[in-house]
mmCIF file of C-alpha atoms and ligand atoms in Angstrom:
data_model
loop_
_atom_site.group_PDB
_atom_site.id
_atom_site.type_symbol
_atom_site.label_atom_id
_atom_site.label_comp_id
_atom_site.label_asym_id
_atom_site.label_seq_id
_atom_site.Cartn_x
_atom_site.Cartn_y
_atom_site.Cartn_z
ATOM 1 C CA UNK A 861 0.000 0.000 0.000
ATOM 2 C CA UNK A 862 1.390 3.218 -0.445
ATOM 3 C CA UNK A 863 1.024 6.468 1.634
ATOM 4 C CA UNK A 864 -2.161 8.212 0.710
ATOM 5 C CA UNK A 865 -2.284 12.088 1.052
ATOM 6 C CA UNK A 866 -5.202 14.005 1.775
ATOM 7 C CA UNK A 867 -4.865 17.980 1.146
ATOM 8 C CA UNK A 868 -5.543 20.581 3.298
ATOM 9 C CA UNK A 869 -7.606 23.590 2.085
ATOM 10 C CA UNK A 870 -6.372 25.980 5.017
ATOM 11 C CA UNK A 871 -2.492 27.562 5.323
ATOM 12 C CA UNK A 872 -0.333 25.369 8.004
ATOM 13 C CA UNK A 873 0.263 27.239 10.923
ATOM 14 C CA UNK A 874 1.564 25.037 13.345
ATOM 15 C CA UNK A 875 5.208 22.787 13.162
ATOM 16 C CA UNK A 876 4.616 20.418 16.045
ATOM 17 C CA UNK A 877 4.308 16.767 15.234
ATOM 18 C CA UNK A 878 3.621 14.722 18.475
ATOM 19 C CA UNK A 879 5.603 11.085 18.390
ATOM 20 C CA UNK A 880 2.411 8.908 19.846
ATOM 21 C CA UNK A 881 5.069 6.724 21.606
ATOM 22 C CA UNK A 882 6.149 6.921 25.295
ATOM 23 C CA UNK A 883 9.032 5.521 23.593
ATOM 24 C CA UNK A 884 12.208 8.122 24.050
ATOM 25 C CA UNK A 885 14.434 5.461 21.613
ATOM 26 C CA UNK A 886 11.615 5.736 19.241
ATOM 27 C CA UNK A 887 12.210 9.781 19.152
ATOM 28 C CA UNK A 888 15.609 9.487 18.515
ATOM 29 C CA UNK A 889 14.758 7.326 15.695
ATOM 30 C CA UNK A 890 12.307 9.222 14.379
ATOM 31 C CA UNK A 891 14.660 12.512 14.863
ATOM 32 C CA UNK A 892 17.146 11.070 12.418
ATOM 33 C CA UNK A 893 14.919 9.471 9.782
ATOM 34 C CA UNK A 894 12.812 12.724 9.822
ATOM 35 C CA UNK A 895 15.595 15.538 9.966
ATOM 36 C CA UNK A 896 14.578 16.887 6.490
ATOM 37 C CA UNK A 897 10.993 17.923 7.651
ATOM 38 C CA UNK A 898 10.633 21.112 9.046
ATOM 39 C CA UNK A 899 9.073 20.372 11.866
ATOM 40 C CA UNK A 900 9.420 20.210 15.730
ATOM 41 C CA UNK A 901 9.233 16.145 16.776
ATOM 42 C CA UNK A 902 7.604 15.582 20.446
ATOM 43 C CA UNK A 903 7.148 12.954 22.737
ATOM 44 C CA UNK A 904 3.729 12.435 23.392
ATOM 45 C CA UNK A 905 2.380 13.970 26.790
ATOM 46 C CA UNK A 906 3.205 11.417 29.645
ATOM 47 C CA UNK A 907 -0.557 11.868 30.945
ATOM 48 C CA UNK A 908 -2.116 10.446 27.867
ATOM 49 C CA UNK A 909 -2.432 6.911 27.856
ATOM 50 C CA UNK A 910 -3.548 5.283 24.512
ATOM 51 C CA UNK A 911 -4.880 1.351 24.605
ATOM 52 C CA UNK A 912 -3.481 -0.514 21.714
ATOM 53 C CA UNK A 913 -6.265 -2.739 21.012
ATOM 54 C CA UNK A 914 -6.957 -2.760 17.728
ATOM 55 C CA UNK A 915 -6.905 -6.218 15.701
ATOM 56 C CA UNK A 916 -4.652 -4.991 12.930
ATOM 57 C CA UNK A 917 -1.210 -3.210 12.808
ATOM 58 C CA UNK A 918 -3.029 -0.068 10.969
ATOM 59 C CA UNK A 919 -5.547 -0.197 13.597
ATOM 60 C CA UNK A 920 -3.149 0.468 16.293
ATOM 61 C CA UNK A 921 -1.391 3.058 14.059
ATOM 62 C CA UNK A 922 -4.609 5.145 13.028
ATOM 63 C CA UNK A 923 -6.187 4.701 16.901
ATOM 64 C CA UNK A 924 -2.610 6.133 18.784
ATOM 65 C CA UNK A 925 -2.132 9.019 15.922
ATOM 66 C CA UNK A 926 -6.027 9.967 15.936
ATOM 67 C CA UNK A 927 -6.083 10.171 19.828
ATOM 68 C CA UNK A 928 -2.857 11.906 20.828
ATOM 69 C CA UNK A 929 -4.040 14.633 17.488
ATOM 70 C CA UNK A 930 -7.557 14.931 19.432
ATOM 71 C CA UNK A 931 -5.786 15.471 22.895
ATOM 72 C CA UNK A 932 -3.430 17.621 22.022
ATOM 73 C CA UNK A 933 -4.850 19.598 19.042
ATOM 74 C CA UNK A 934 -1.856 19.440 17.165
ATOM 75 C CA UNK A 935 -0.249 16.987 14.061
ATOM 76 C CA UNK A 936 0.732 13.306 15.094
ATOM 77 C CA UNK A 937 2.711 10.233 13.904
ATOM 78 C CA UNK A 938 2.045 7.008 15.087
ATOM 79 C CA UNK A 939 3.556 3.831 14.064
ATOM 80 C CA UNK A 940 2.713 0.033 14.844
ATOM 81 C CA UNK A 941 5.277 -3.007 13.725
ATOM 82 C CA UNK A 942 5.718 -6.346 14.694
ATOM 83 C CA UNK A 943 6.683 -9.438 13.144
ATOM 84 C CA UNK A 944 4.900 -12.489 11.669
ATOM 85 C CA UNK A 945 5.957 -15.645 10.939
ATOM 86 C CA UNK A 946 4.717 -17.674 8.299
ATOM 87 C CA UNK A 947 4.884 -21.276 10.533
ATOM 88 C CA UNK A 948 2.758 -20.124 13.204
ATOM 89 C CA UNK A 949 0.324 -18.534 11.111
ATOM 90 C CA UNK A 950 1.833 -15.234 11.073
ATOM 91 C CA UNK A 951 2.507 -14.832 14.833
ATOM 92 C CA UNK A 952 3.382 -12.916 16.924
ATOM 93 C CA UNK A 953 1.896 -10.704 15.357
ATOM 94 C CA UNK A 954 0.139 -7.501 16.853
ATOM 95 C CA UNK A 955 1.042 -9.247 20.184
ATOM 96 C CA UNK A 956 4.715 -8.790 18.894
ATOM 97 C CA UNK A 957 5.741 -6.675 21.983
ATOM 98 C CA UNK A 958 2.923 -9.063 24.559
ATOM 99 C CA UNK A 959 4.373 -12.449 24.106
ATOM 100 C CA UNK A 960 6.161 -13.021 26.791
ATOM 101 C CA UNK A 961 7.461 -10.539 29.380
ATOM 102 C CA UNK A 962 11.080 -9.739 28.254
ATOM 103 C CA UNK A 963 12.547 -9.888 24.536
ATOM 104 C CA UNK A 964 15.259 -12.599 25.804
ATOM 105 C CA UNK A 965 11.867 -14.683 27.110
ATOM 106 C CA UNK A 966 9.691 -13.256 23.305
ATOM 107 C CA UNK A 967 12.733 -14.979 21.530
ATOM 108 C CA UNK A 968 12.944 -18.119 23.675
ATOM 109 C CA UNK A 969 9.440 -18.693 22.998
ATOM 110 C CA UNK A 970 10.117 -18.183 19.272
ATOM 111 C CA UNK A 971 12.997 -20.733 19.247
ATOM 112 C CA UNK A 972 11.061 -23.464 21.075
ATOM 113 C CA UNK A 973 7.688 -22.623 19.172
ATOM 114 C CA UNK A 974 9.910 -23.246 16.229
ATOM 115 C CA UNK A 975 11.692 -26.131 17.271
ATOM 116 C CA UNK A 976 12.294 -28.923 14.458
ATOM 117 C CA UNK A 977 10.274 -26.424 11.685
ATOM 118 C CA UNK A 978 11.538 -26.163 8.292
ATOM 119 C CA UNK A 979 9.877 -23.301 7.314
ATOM 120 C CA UNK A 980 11.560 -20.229 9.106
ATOM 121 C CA UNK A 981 9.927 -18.166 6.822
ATOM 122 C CA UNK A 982 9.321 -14.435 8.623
ATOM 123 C CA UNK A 983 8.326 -10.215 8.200
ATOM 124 C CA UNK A 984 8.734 -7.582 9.849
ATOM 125 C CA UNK A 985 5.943 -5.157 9.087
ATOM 126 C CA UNK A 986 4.992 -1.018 10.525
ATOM 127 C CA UNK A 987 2.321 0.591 9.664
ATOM 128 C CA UNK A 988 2.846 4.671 9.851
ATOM 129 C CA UNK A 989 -0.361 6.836 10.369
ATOM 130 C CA UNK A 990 -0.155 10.698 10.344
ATOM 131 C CA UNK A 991 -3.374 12.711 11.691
ATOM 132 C CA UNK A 992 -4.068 16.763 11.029
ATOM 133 C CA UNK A 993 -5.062 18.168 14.344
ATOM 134 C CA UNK A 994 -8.530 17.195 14.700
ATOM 135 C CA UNK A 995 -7.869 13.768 14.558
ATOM 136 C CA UNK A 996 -8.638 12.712 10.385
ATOM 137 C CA UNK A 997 -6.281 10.925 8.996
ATOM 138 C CA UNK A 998 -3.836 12.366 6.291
ATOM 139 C CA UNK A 999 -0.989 10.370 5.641
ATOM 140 C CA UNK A 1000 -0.728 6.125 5.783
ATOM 141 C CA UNK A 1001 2.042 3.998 5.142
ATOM 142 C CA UNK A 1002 2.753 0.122 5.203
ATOM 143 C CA UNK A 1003 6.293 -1.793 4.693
ATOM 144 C CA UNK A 1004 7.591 -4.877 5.188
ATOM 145 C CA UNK A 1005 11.030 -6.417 5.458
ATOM 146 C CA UNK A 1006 11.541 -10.001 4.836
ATOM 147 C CA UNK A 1007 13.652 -12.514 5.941
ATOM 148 C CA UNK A 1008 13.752 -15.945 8.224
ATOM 149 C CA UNK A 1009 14.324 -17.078 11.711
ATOM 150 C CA UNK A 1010 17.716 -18.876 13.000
ATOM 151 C CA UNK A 1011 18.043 -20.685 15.440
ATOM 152 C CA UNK A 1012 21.120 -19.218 16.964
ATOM 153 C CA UNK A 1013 20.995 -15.720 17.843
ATOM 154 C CA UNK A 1014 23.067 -13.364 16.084
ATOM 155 C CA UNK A 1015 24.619 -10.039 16.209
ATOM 156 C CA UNK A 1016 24.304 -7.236 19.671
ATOM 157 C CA UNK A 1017 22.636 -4.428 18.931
ATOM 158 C CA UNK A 1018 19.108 -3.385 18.184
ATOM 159 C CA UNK A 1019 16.175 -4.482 19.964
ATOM 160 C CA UNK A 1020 13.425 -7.038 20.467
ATOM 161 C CA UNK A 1021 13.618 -10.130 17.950
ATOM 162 C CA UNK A 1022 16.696 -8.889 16.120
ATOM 163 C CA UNK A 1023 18.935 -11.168 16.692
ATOM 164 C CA UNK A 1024 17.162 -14.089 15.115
ATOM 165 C CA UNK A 1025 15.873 -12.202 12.520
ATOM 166 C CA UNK A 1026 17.890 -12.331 9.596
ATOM 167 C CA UNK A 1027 17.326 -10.104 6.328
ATOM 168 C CA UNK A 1028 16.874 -11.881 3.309
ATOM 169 C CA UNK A 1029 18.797 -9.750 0.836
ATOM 170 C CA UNK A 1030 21.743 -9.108 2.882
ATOM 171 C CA UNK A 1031 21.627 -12.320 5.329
ATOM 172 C CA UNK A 1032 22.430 -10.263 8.534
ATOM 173 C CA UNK A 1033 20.298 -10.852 11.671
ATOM 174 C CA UNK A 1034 18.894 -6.903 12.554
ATOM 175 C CA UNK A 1035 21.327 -6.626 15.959
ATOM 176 C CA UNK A 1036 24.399 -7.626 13.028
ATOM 177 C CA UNK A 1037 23.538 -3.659 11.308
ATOM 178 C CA UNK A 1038 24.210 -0.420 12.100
ATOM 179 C CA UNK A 1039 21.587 2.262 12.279
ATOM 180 C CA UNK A 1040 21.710 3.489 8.925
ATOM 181 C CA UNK A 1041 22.302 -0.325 7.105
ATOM 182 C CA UNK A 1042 19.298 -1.030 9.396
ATOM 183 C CA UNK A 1043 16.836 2.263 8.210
ATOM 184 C CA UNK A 1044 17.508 1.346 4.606
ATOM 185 C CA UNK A 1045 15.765 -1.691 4.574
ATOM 186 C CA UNK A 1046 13.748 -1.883 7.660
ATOM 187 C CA UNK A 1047 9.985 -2.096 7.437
ATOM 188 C CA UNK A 1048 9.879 1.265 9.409
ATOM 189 C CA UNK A 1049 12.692 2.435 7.860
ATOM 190 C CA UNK A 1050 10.968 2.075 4.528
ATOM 191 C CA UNK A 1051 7.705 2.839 5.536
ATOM 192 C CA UNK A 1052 8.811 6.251 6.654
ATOM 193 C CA UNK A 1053 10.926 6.849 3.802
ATOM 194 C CA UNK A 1054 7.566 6.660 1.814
ATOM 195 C CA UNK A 1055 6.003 9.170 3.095
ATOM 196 C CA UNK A 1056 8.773 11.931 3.554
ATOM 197 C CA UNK A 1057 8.037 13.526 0.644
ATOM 198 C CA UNK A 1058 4.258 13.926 2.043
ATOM 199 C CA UNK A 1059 5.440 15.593 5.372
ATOM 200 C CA UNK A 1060 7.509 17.793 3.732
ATOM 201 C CA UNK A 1061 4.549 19.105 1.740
ATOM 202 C CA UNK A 1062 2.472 19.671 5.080
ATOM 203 C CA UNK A 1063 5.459 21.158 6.960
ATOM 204 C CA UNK A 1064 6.636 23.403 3.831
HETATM 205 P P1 LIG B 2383 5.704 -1.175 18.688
HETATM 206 O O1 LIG B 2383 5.348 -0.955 17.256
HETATM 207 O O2 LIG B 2383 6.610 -0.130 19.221
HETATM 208 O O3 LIG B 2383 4.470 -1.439 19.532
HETATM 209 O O4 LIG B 2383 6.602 -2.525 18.741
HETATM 210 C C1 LIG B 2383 6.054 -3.784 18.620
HETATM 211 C C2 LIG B 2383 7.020 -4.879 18.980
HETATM 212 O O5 LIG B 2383 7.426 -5.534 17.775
HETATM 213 C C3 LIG B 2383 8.318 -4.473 19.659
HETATM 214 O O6 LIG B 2383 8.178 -4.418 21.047
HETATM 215 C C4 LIG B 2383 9.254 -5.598 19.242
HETATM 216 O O7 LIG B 2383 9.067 -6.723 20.061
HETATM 217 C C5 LIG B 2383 8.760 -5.921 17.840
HETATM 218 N N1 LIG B 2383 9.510 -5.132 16.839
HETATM 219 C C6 LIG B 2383 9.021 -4.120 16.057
HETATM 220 N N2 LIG B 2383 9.985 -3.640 15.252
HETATM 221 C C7 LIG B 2383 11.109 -4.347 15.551
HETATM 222 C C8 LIG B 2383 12.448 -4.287 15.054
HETATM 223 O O8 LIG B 2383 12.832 -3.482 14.192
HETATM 224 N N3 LIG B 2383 13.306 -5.170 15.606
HETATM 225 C C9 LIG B 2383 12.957 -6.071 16.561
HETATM 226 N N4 LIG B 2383 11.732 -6.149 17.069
HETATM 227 C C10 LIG B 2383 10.797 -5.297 16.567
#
């Protein structure tokens, strides 16, 4: 899918962009990926709480970036990403970050789910949702990146299952790249990347 655009009739009078993520590694990320938009990136206020229960990754995306827009009268970006895998019929899933309490326990549950499978077959996906200040949303997104699941961890940075995810095109496990390796073929790496040109436009 790629990132639709809806236009605004009125002149843009405000450069805030609220982050709706509690996340402060997220910002950073964001920061980087988004320096050539010229806008001011926030943190979302710590008093708003936003329930992620929606039963797909856009659902998640458009809920968080419609809310913290509504509560704080001002432009959001929201993003929602986890990753499937084909064996366990696309798995974890939106419960990426829920299944189990710890990323060392989400990946030992991976491992032993996927103990003796030949298929290791696995994406990551993010869906990106941008809401105008009243909540409607303006700007979507979708990527994916693909790849397959080892069964000895790899690599020490990153975060979550990165380690035993390893790109196809490239065959290193996520915690083997740097940042900017990572960004250029990321599924929220990409799916931001698609929509630059967009914020630009709204920010210009
Ligand atoms: P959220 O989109 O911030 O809610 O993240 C969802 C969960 O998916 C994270 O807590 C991780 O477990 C997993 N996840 C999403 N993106 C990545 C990634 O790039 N590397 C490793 N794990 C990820």
């Amino acid at each position: 899918m790629g990132p639709k655009i809806y236009k605004f009739g009125k002149k843009l009078i405000m450069r805030n962009l609220f982050l709706a993520s509690k996340n402060k590694g997220k910002i950073e990320e964001y920061k980087k990926l988004l320096s050539t938009v010229n806008c001011t990136l926030l943190l979302q206020p710590d008093s708003l709480e936003v329930e992620e229960d929606g039963l797909t990754f856009r659902d998640n995306a458009i809920k968080k970036a419609s809310e913290v827009s509504r509560k704080t009268n001002t432009f959001s970006i929201a993003d929602d990403s986890g990753i499937c895998i084909e064996a366990l019929d696309g798995k974890p899933g939106i419960y990426s970050s829920r299944y189990a309490e710890n990323d060392q326990k989400r990946i030992e549950r991976v491992l032993k789910e996927l103990d003796g499978v030949q298929n290791r077959s696995a994406f990551f996906i993010a869906n990106i949702c941008v809401c105008s200040p009243n909540g409607e949303v303006i700007i979507e997104s979708e990527a994916k990146c693909y790849g397959n699941i080892i069964s000895n961890p790899r690599g020490k940075g990153g975060f979550g299952y990165d380690p035993i995810f390893e790109e196809s095109s490239t065959r290193l496990t996520f915690a083997e790249m740097n940042n900017v390796i990572k960004d250029s073929c990321s599924h929220r790496g990409k799916a931001l990347k698609k929509i630059i040109p967009d914020l630009r436009d709204i920010f210009s």
